[in-house]
Amino acid sequence: MAAVPADFERLATLACGRAAAASGYIGEEELRGLLMLAAAAPLGPGRPELMVEIGSFKGKSAVALATFAQQRGLPPLVSIDPHTAPSVTDPGLPEASSFEAFTAALAAAGVTDQVEVHRQRSQEAAVGWHRPIGLLWIDGDHTWEGARSDFDLFSPFLVPGALVALHDSLHFFEGPIRVFVERMLADDRFGPAGFLHSIAWAQERFADGARVRAERSGLALCTRRLLARVTPPAKLRGLNKVRYKLAC
């Protein structure tokens, strides 16, 4: 991985400070973890690799990543989200759209020009996609079908050393944790992997991912215990809730 820049603390404090004004479901510690992944990803001024965010909601993580990109002279963050609500995994959202809140958050943070907005579903945005990705941040549809589709559509464009991060992997959703276990930990295309709070991450290491297969397998063995707890029609209640917390 790339070395974290010496001014990372300043960048993270600025990015998290701007993001604090936006609504969302990601805390500051998770944002700092995400920013650390961005700092370690193969990204740089003048390089073509992009940060791609699937699922932006009202812009909290987008503001943080766009601020980081702005301060480091990186290409704009690519944001992909239809901004429609509710969804299967967010049934309680009162608004029909999060787009106005999203654009307002970008404007308030001064990063409107640092975000390339695709107001569409990931399946639509993927049509004809050919651009290299240095950081793939998946925080959209948390069902197995949705998270798997997001990963399968965009992971072929990861450059060597790129990082994939999935939000809410240690929350009660099937998609992110199952993608992590079945698509990433089981594949020698990936090398180092782990958790930053509820963010599951892994690095593309096609050339030597097999070298850490045992470590990935050990992490998968522990993490697989969560799958039975979150697989529908399991509910987060009673004995299953206790077992889920113990597994986490």
PDB file of C-alpha atoms in Angstrom:
ATOM      1  CA  MET A   1       0.000   0.000   0.000  1.00  0.00           C
ATOM      2  CA  ALA A   2       1.013   3.612  -0.454  1.00  0.00           C
ATOM      3  CA  ALA A   3       2.380   5.432   2.562  1.00  0.00           C
ATOM      4  CA  VAL A   4      -0.166   7.519   4.431  1.00  0.00           C
ATOM      5  CA  PRO A   5       0.767  11.175   3.822  1.00  0.00           C
ATOM      6  CA  ALA A   6       2.478  13.062   6.627  1.00  0.00           C
ATOM      7  CA  ASP A   7      -0.367  15.579   6.740  1.00  0.00           C
ATOM      8  CA  PHE A   8      -3.055  12.900   7.001  1.00  0.00           C
ATOM      9  CA  GLU A   9      -4.294  14.080  10.396  1.00  0.00           C
ATOM     10  CA  ARG A  10      -4.859  17.574   9.042  1.00  0.00           C
ATOM     11  CA  LEU A  11      -6.631  16.225   5.964  1.00  0.00           C
ATOM     12  CA  ALA A  12      -8.803  13.849   7.986  1.00  0.00           C
ATOM     13  CA  THR A  13      -9.772  16.556  10.468  1.00  0.00           C
ATOM     14  CA  LEU A  14     -10.737  18.926   7.653  1.00  0.00           C
ATOM     15  CA  ALA A  15     -12.670  16.248   5.745  1.00  0.00           C
ATOM     16  CA  CYS A  16     -14.538  14.987   8.798  1.00  0.00           C
ATOM     17  CA  GLY A  17     -15.286  18.537   9.898  1.00  0.00           C
ATOM     18  CA  ARG A  18     -16.910  19.315   6.568  1.00  0.00           C
ATOM     19  CA  ALA A  19     -18.769  15.993   6.518  1.00  0.00           C
ATOM     20  CA  ALA A  20     -20.194  16.591   9.986  1.00  0.00           C
ATOM     21  CA  ALA A  21     -22.706  19.050   8.518  1.00  0.00           C
ATOM     22  CA  ALA A  22     -24.141  16.425   6.150  1.00  0.00           C
ATOM     23  CA  SER A  23     -26.731  13.825   7.110  1.00  0.00           C
ATOM     24  CA  GLY A  24     -25.831  10.155   6.950  1.00  0.00           C
ATOM     25  CA  TYR A  25     -25.212   6.886   8.725  1.00  0.00           C
ATOM     26  CA  ILE A  26     -21.431   6.831   8.962  1.00  0.00           C
ATOM     27  CA  GLY A  27     -19.614   8.022  12.063  1.00  0.00           C
ATOM     28  CA  GLU A  28     -16.394   9.994  12.310  1.00  0.00           C
ATOM     29  CA  GLU A  29     -14.267   6.984  13.266  1.00  0.00           C
ATOM     30  CA  GLU A  30     -15.514   5.109  10.207  1.00  0.00           C
ATOM     31  CA  LEU A  31     -14.918   8.170   8.033  1.00  0.00           C
ATOM     32  CA  ARG A  32     -11.338   8.349   9.276  1.00  0.00           C
ATOM     33  CA  GLY A  33     -10.922   4.667   8.444  1.00  0.00           C
ATOM     34  CA  LEU A  34     -12.293   5.267   4.950  1.00  0.00           C
ATOM     35  CA  LEU A  35      -9.969   8.237   4.476  1.00  0.00           C
ATOM     36  CA  MET A  36      -7.026   6.121   5.595  1.00  0.00           C
ATOM     37  CA  LEU A  37      -7.919   3.599   2.877  1.00  0.00           C
ATOM     38  CA  ALA A  38      -8.096   6.441   0.353  1.00  0.00           C
ATOM     39  CA  ALA A  39      -4.670   7.629   1.490  1.00  0.00           C
ATOM     40  CA  ALA A  40      -3.245   4.112   1.044  1.00  0.00           C
ATOM     41  CA  ALA A  41      -4.842   3.537  -2.371  1.00  0.00           C
ATOM     42  CA  PRO A  42      -2.924   3.943  -5.656  1.00  0.00           C
ATOM     43  CA  LEU A  43      -4.164   7.472  -6.329  1.00  0.00           C
ATOM     44  CA  GLY A  44      -2.222  10.607  -7.121  1.00  0.00           C
ATOM     45  CA  PRO A  45      -2.171  13.936  -8.959  1.00  0.00           C
ATOM     46  CA  GLY A  46      -2.085  13.386 -12.692  1.00  0.00           C
ATOM     47  CA  ARG A  47      -2.930   9.693 -12.386  1.00  0.00           C
ATOM     48  CA  PRO A  48      -6.082   8.319 -14.053  1.00  0.00           C
ATOM     49  CA  GLU A  49      -7.223   6.085 -11.180  1.00  0.00           C
ATOM     50  CA  LEU A  50     -10.487   7.148  -9.576  1.00  0.00           C
ATOM     51  CA  MET A  51     -12.300   6.890  -6.287  1.00  0.00           C
ATOM     52  CA  VAL A  52     -15.749   5.448  -6.990  1.00  0.00           C
ATOM     53  CA  GLU A  53     -18.557   5.620  -4.436  1.00  0.00           C
ATOM     54  CA  ILE A  54     -21.635   3.469  -4.972  1.00  0.00           C
ATOM     55  CA  GLY A  55     -24.363   4.768  -2.693  1.00  0.00           C
ATOM     56  CA  SER A  56     -24.023   8.403  -1.625  1.00  0.00           C
ATOM     57  CA  PHE A  57     -27.355   9.117   0.126  1.00  0.00           C
ATOM     58  CA  LYS A  58     -27.136  12.682   1.489  1.00  0.00           C
ATOM     59  CA  GLY A  59     -23.428  13.110   0.898  1.00  0.00           C
ATOM     60  CA  LYS A  60     -21.637  12.496   4.181  1.00  0.00           C
ATOM     61  CA  SER A  61     -18.900  10.185   2.915  1.00  0.00           C
ATOM     62  CA  ALA A  62     -18.901  11.929  -0.470  1.00  0.00           C
ATOM     63  CA  VAL A  63     -18.012  15.237   1.198  1.00  0.00           C
ATOM     64  CA  ALA A  64     -15.190  13.579   3.136  1.00  0.00           C
ATOM     65  CA  LEU A  65     -13.719  11.789   0.109  1.00  0.00           C
ATOM     66  CA  ALA A  66     -14.161  14.809  -2.160  1.00  0.00           C
ATOM     67  CA  THR A  67     -12.394  17.013   0.382  1.00  0.00           C
ATOM     68  CA  PHE A  68      -9.527  14.542   0.511  1.00  0.00           C
ATOM     69  CA  ALA A  69      -9.354  14.507  -3.300  1.00  0.00           C
ATOM     70  CA  GLN A  70      -9.493  18.300  -3.428  1.00  0.00           C
ATOM     71  CA  GLN A  71      -6.656  18.706  -0.940  1.00  0.00           C
ATOM     72  CA  ARG A  72      -4.482  16.078  -2.637  1.00  0.00           C
ATOM     73  CA  GLY A  73      -5.058  17.253  -6.203  1.00  0.00           C
ATOM     74  CA  LEU A  74      -6.833  14.021  -7.200  1.00  0.00           C
ATOM     75  CA  PRO A  75      -9.491  13.544  -9.899  1.00  0.00           C
ATOM     76  CA  PRO A  76     -13.091  14.131  -8.794  1.00  0.00           C
ATOM     77  CA  LEU A  77     -14.850  11.457  -6.765  1.00  0.00           C
ATOM     78  CA  VAL A  78     -17.293   9.469  -8.901  1.00  0.00           C
ATOM     79  CA  SER A  79     -20.635   9.272  -7.075  1.00  0.00           C
ATOM     80  CA  ILE A  80     -23.189   6.710  -8.272  1.00  0.00           C
ATOM     81  CA  ASP A  81     -26.652   6.772  -6.693  1.00  0.00           C
ATOM     82  CA  PRO A  82     -30.190   7.078  -8.113  1.00  0.00           C
ATOM     83  CA  HIS A  83     -31.133   8.980  -4.924  1.00  0.00           C
ATOM     84  CA  THR A  84     -34.482   7.241  -4.677  1.00  0.00           C
ATOM     85  CA  ALA A  85     -36.128   6.016  -1.480  1.00  0.00           C
ATOM     86  CA  PRO A  86     -37.182   3.939   0.278  1.00  0.00           C
ATOM     87  CA  SER A  87     -35.250   0.724  -0.392  1.00  0.00           C
ATOM     88  CA  VAL A  88     -35.422  -2.840   0.886  1.00  0.00           C
ATOM     89  CA  THR A  89     -32.684  -2.224   3.444  1.00  0.00           C
ATOM     90  CA  ASP A  90     -33.802   1.348   4.250  1.00  0.00           C
ATOM     91  CA  PRO A  91     -37.597   1.044   4.421  1.00  0.00           C
ATOM     92  CA  GLY A  92     -38.100   3.871   6.898  1.00  0.00           C
ATOM     93  CA  LEU A  93     -36.728   6.800   4.883  1.00  0.00           C
ATOM     94  CA  PRO A  94     -39.418   9.506   4.713  1.00  0.00           C
ATOM     95  CA  GLU A  95     -38.219  11.354   1.581  1.00  0.00           C
ATOM     96  CA  ALA A  96     -38.767  10.131  -1.958  1.00  0.00           C
ATOM     97  CA  SER A  97     -35.341  11.465  -2.945  1.00  0.00           C
ATOM     98  CA  SER A  98     -32.076  12.359  -1.216  1.00  0.00           C
ATOM     99  CA  PHE A  99     -30.692  14.290  -4.196  1.00  0.00           C
ATOM    100  CA  GLU A 100     -31.433  17.821  -3.016  1.00  0.00           C
ATOM    101  CA  ALA A 101     -29.825  17.138   0.374  1.00  0.00           C
ATOM    102  CA  PHE A 102     -26.851  15.532  -1.407  1.00  0.00           C
ATOM    103  CA  THR A 103     -26.182  18.472  -3.718  1.00  0.00           C
ATOM    104  CA  ALA A 104     -26.722  20.945  -0.863  1.00  0.00           C
ATOM    105  CA  ALA A 105     -24.128  19.105   1.254  1.00  0.00           C
ATOM    106  CA  LEU A 106     -21.581  19.251  -1.566  1.00  0.00           C
ATOM    107  CA  ALA A 107     -22.204  22.962  -2.075  1.00  0.00           C
ATOM    108  CA  ALA A 108     -21.961  23.750   1.635  1.00  0.00           C
ATOM    109  CA  ALA A 109     -18.620  21.932   1.812  1.00  0.00           C
ATOM    110  CA  GLY A 110     -17.285  23.669  -1.291  1.00  0.00           C
ATOM    111  CA  VAL A 111     -16.688  20.416  -3.183  1.00  0.00           C
ATOM    112  CA  THR A 112     -19.380  20.477  -5.880  1.00  0.00           C
ATOM    113  CA  ASP A 113     -16.732  20.566  -8.613  1.00  0.00           C
ATOM    114  CA  GLN A 114     -14.840  17.737  -6.935  1.00  0.00           C
ATOM    115  CA  VAL A 115     -17.665  15.207  -7.423  1.00  0.00           C
ATOM    116  CA  GLU A 116     -18.712  13.633 -10.711  1.00  0.00           C
ATOM    117  CA  VAL A 117     -22.373  12.836 -10.130  1.00  0.00           C
ATOM    118  CA  HIS A 118     -24.085   9.873 -11.779  1.00  0.00           C
ATOM    119  CA  ARG A 119     -27.734   9.992 -10.716  1.00  0.00           C
ATOM    120  CA  GLN A 120     -28.455   6.432 -11.777  1.00  0.00           C
ATOM    121  CA  ARG A 121     -28.278   2.877 -10.572  1.00  0.00           C
ATOM    122  CA  SER A 122     -24.921   1.158 -10.591  1.00  0.00           C
ATOM    123  CA  GLN A 123     -26.109  -1.248 -13.291  1.00  0.00           C
ATOM    124  CA  GLU A 124     -26.766   1.733 -15.554  1.00  0.00           C
ATOM    125  CA  ALA A 125     -23.516   3.511 -14.700  1.00  0.00           C
ATOM    126  CA  ALA A 126     -21.550   0.335 -15.442  1.00  0.00           C
ATOM    127  CA  VAL A 127     -22.678   0.219 -19.075  1.00  0.00           C
ATOM    128  CA  GLY A 128     -19.602   1.078 -21.152  1.00  0.00           C
ATOM    129  CA  TRP A 129     -17.462   1.700 -18.060  1.00  0.00           C
ATOM    130  CA  HIS A 130     -13.727   1.394 -18.793  1.00  0.00           C
ATOM    131  CA  ARG A 131     -12.025   3.731 -16.318  1.00  0.00           C
ATOM    132  CA  PRO A 132      -9.421   2.485 -13.803  1.00  0.00           C
ATOM    133  CA  ILE A 133     -10.411   2.429 -10.129  1.00  0.00           C
ATOM    134  CA  GLY A 134      -8.032   2.944  -7.206  1.00  0.00           C
ATOM    135  CA  LEU A 135     -10.660   2.940  -4.434  1.00  0.00           C
ATOM    136  CA  LEU A 136     -14.064   1.273  -4.731  1.00  0.00           C
ATOM    137  CA  TRP A 137     -16.384   2.288  -1.876  1.00  0.00           C
ATOM    138  CA  ILE A 138     -19.584   0.225  -1.832  1.00  0.00           C
ATOM    139  CA  ASP A 139     -22.378   1.607   0.357  1.00  0.00           C
ATOM    140  CA  GLY A 140     -25.496   1.162  -1.760  1.00  0.00           C
ATOM    141  CA  ASP A 141     -28.037  -1.651  -1.827  1.00  0.00           C
ATOM    142  CA  HIS A 142     -27.159  -3.848   1.176  1.00  0.00           C
ATOM    143  CA  THR A 143     -29.015  -6.936  -0.040  1.00  0.00           C
ATOM    144  CA  TRP A 144     -26.921  -9.847  -1.323  1.00  0.00           C
ATOM    145  CA  GLU A 145     -28.124  -9.270  -4.871  1.00  0.00           C
ATOM    146  CA  GLY A 146     -27.399  -5.541  -4.714  1.00  0.00           C
ATOM    147  CA  ALA A 147     -23.982  -5.655  -3.045  1.00  0.00           C
ATOM    148  CA  ARG A 148     -22.884  -8.574  -5.225  1.00  0.00           C
ATOM    149  CA  SER A 149     -23.933  -6.713  -8.370  1.00  0.00           C
ATOM    150  CA  ASP A 150     -22.063  -3.552  -7.339  1.00  0.00           C
ATOM    151  CA  PHE A 151     -18.913  -5.545  -6.663  1.00  0.00           C
ATOM    152  CA  ASP A 152     -19.123  -7.733  -9.763  1.00  0.00           C
ATOM    153  CA  LEU A 153     -19.764  -4.795 -12.097  1.00  0.00           C
ATOM    154  CA  PHE A 154     -16.929  -2.538 -10.949  1.00  0.00           C
ATOM    155  CA  SER A 155     -14.237  -4.778  -9.439  1.00  0.00           C
ATOM    156  CA  PRO A 156     -12.919  -5.817 -12.894  1.00  0.00           C
ATOM    157  CA  PHE A 157     -11.608  -2.248 -13.238  1.00  0.00           C
ATOM    158  CA  LEU A 158      -9.479  -2.272 -10.083  1.00  0.00           C
ATOM    159  CA  VAL A 159      -5.836  -1.420 -10.738  1.00  0.00           C
ATOM    160  CA  PRO A 160      -3.015  -3.316  -8.983  1.00  0.00           C
ATOM    161  CA  GLY A 161      -2.996  -2.317  -5.337  1.00  0.00           C
ATOM    162  CA  ALA A 162      -6.515  -0.871  -5.426  1.00  0.00           C
ATOM    163  CA  LEU A 163      -8.685  -1.085  -2.335  1.00  0.00           C
ATOM    164  CA  VAL A 164     -12.302  -2.207  -2.019  1.00  0.00           C
ATOM    165  CA  ALA A 165     -14.318  -1.140   1.031  1.00  0.00           C
ATOM    166  CA  LEU A 166     -17.831  -2.213   2.019  1.00  0.00           C
ATOM    167  CA  HIS A 167     -19.813  -0.249   4.577  1.00  0.00           C
ATOM    168  CA  ASP A 168     -22.088  -1.847   7.205  1.00  0.00           C
ATOM    169  CA  SER A 169     -20.346  -5.213   6.999  1.00  0.00           C
ATOM    170  CA  LEU A 170     -20.794  -5.656  10.753  1.00  0.00           C
ATOM    171  CA  HIS A 171     -24.369  -4.436  10.800  1.00  0.00           C
ATOM    172  CA  PHE A 172     -27.409  -6.630  10.257  1.00  0.00           C
ATOM    173  CA  PHE A 173     -27.277  -6.838   6.457  1.00  0.00           C
ATOM    174  CA  GLU A 174     -26.538  -9.872   4.310  1.00  0.00           C
ATOM    175  CA  GLY A 175     -24.973  -8.203   1.287  1.00  0.00           C
ATOM    176  CA  PRO A 176     -21.744  -6.519   2.430  1.00  0.00           C
ATOM    177  CA  ILE A 177     -20.498  -9.293   4.722  1.00  0.00           C
ATOM    178  CA  ARG A 178     -21.330 -12.010   2.208  1.00  0.00           C
ATOM    179  CA  VAL A 179     -19.514 -10.191  -0.602  1.00  0.00           C
ATOM    180  CA  PHE A 180     -16.520  -9.813   1.696  1.00  0.00           C
ATOM    181  CA  VAL A 181     -16.425 -13.511   2.604  1.00  0.00           C
ATOM    182  CA  GLU A 182     -17.458 -15.110  -0.684  1.00  0.00           C
ATOM    183  CA  ARG A 183     -16.090 -12.677  -3.261  1.00  0.00           C
ATOM    184  CA  MET A 184     -12.996 -11.219  -1.591  1.00  0.00           C
ATOM    185  CA  LEU A 185     -11.596 -13.452   1.140  1.00  0.00           C
ATOM    186  CA  ALA A 186     -12.063 -16.527  -1.058  1.00  0.00           C
ATOM    187  CA  ASP A 187     -10.226 -15.031  -4.052  1.00  0.00           C
ATOM    188  CA  ASP A 188      -6.447 -14.984  -4.521  1.00  0.00           C
ATOM    189  CA  ARG A 189      -6.912 -11.791  -6.478  1.00  0.00           C
ATOM    190  CA  PHE A 190      -6.980 -10.105  -3.067  1.00  0.00           C
ATOM    191  CA  GLY A 191      -4.223  -9.911  -0.499  1.00  0.00           C
ATOM    192  CA  PRO A 192      -4.366  -8.035   2.817  1.00  0.00           C
ATOM    193  CA  ALA A 193      -7.892  -7.671   4.215  1.00  0.00           C
ATOM    194  CA  GLY A 194      -9.611  -6.722   7.432  1.00  0.00           C
ATOM    195  CA  PHE A 195     -12.105  -4.479   9.213  1.00  0.00           C
ATOM    196  CA  LEU A 196     -12.077  -0.812  10.156  1.00  0.00           C
ATOM    197  CA  HIS A 197     -15.061  -0.613  12.492  1.00  0.00           C
ATOM    198  CA  SER A 198     -17.952  -1.878  10.300  1.00  0.00           C
ATOM    199  CA  ILE A 199     -16.027  -1.310   7.060  1.00  0.00           C
ATOM    200  CA  ALA A 200     -14.671  -4.507   5.497  1.00  0.00           C
ATOM    201  CA  TRP A 201     -11.761  -3.919   3.129  1.00  0.00           C
ATOM    202  CA  ALA A 202      -9.320  -5.816   0.960  1.00  0.00           C
ATOM    203  CA  GLN A 203      -6.509  -4.907  -1.412  1.00  0.00           C
ATOM    204  CA  GLU A 204      -6.247  -6.104  -5.005  1.00  0.00           C
ATOM    205  CA  ARG A 205      -3.035  -8.119  -5.177  1.00  0.00           C
ATOM    206  CA  PHE A 206      -3.468 -10.305  -8.250  1.00  0.00           C
ATOM    207  CA  ALA A 207       0.265 -10.872  -8.539  1.00  0.00           C
ATOM    208  CA  ASP A 208       0.818 -12.263  -5.034  1.00  0.00           C
ATOM    209  CA  GLY A 209      -2.542 -12.601  -3.276  1.00  0.00           C
ATOM    210  CA  ALA A 210      -1.994 -16.330  -2.816  1.00  0.00           C
ATOM    211  CA  ARG A 211       0.842 -15.498  -0.446  1.00  0.00           C
ATOM    212  CA  VAL A 212      -1.642 -14.471   2.253  1.00  0.00           C
ATOM    213  CA  ARG A 213      -4.290 -17.079   1.451  1.00  0.00           C
ATOM    214  CA  ALA A 214      -3.952 -18.649   4.900  1.00  0.00           C
ATOM    215  CA  GLU A 215      -4.536 -15.315   6.623  1.00  0.00           C
ATOM    216  CA  ARG A 216      -7.583 -14.591   4.466  1.00  0.00           C
ATOM    217  CA  SER A 217      -8.928 -18.085   5.102  1.00  0.00           C
ATOM    218  CA  GLY A 218      -8.547 -17.623   8.843  1.00  0.00           C
ATOM    219  CA  LEU A 219     -10.436 -14.329   8.701  1.00  0.00           C
ATOM    220  CA  ALA A 220     -13.120 -15.940   6.539  1.00  0.00           C
ATOM    221  CA  LEU A 221     -13.544 -18.780   9.040  1.00  0.00           C
ATOM    222  CA  CYS A 222     -14.275 -16.281  11.801  1.00  0.00           C
ATOM    223  CA  THR A 223     -16.399 -14.011   9.655  1.00  0.00           C
ATOM    224  CA  ARG A 224     -18.461 -16.813   8.099  1.00  0.00           C
ATOM    225  CA  ARG A 225     -20.184 -17.304  11.446  1.00  0.00           C
ATOM    226  CA  LEU A 226     -22.061 -14.090  10.750  1.00  0.00           C
ATOM    227  CA  LEU A 227     -23.598 -15.324   7.512  1.00  0.00           C
ATOM    228  CA  ALA A 228     -26.102 -17.707   9.090  1.00  0.00           C
ATOM    229  CA  ARG A 229     -27.159 -14.922  11.444  1.00  0.00           C
ATOM    230  CA  VAL A 230     -27.917 -12.366   8.689  1.00  0.00           C
ATOM    231  CA  THR A 231     -29.201 -14.580   5.857  1.00  0.00           C
ATOM    232  CA  PRO A 232     -32.928 -14.007   5.236  1.00  0.00           C
ATOM    233  CA  PRO A 233     -35.382 -14.879   6.676  1.00  0.00           C
ATOM    234  CA  ALA A 234     -33.287 -14.546   9.873  1.00  0.00           C
ATOM    235  CA  LYS A 235     -34.362 -11.660  12.102  1.00  0.00           C
ATOM    236  CA  LEU A 236     -32.303  -9.608  14.546  1.00  0.00           C
ATOM    237  CA  ARG A 237     -34.147 -10.704  17.655  1.00  0.00           C
ATOM    238  CA  GLY A 238     -34.132 -13.307  20.380  1.00  0.00           C
ATOM    239  CA  LEU A 239     -31.439 -15.965  20.327  1.00  0.00           C
ATOM    240  CA  ASN A 240     -30.307 -15.011  16.832  1.00  0.00           C
ATOM    241  CA  LYS A 241     -29.605 -11.456  18.042  1.00  0.00           C
ATOM    242  CA  VAL A 242     -27.472 -12.784  20.902  1.00  0.00           C
ATOM    243  CA  ARG A 243     -25.567 -15.111  18.589  1.00  0.00           C
ATOM    244  CA  TYR A 244     -25.078 -12.327  16.063  1.00  0.00           C
ATOM    245  CA  LYS A 245     -23.557 -10.019  18.669  1.00  0.00           C
ATOM    246  CA  LEU A 246     -21.270 -12.782  19.891  1.00  0.00           C
ATOM    247  CA  ALA A 247     -20.169 -13.516  16.318  1.00  0.00           C
ATOM    248  CA  CYS A 248     -19.408  -9.821  15.750  1.00  0.00           C
TER     249      CYS A 248
END
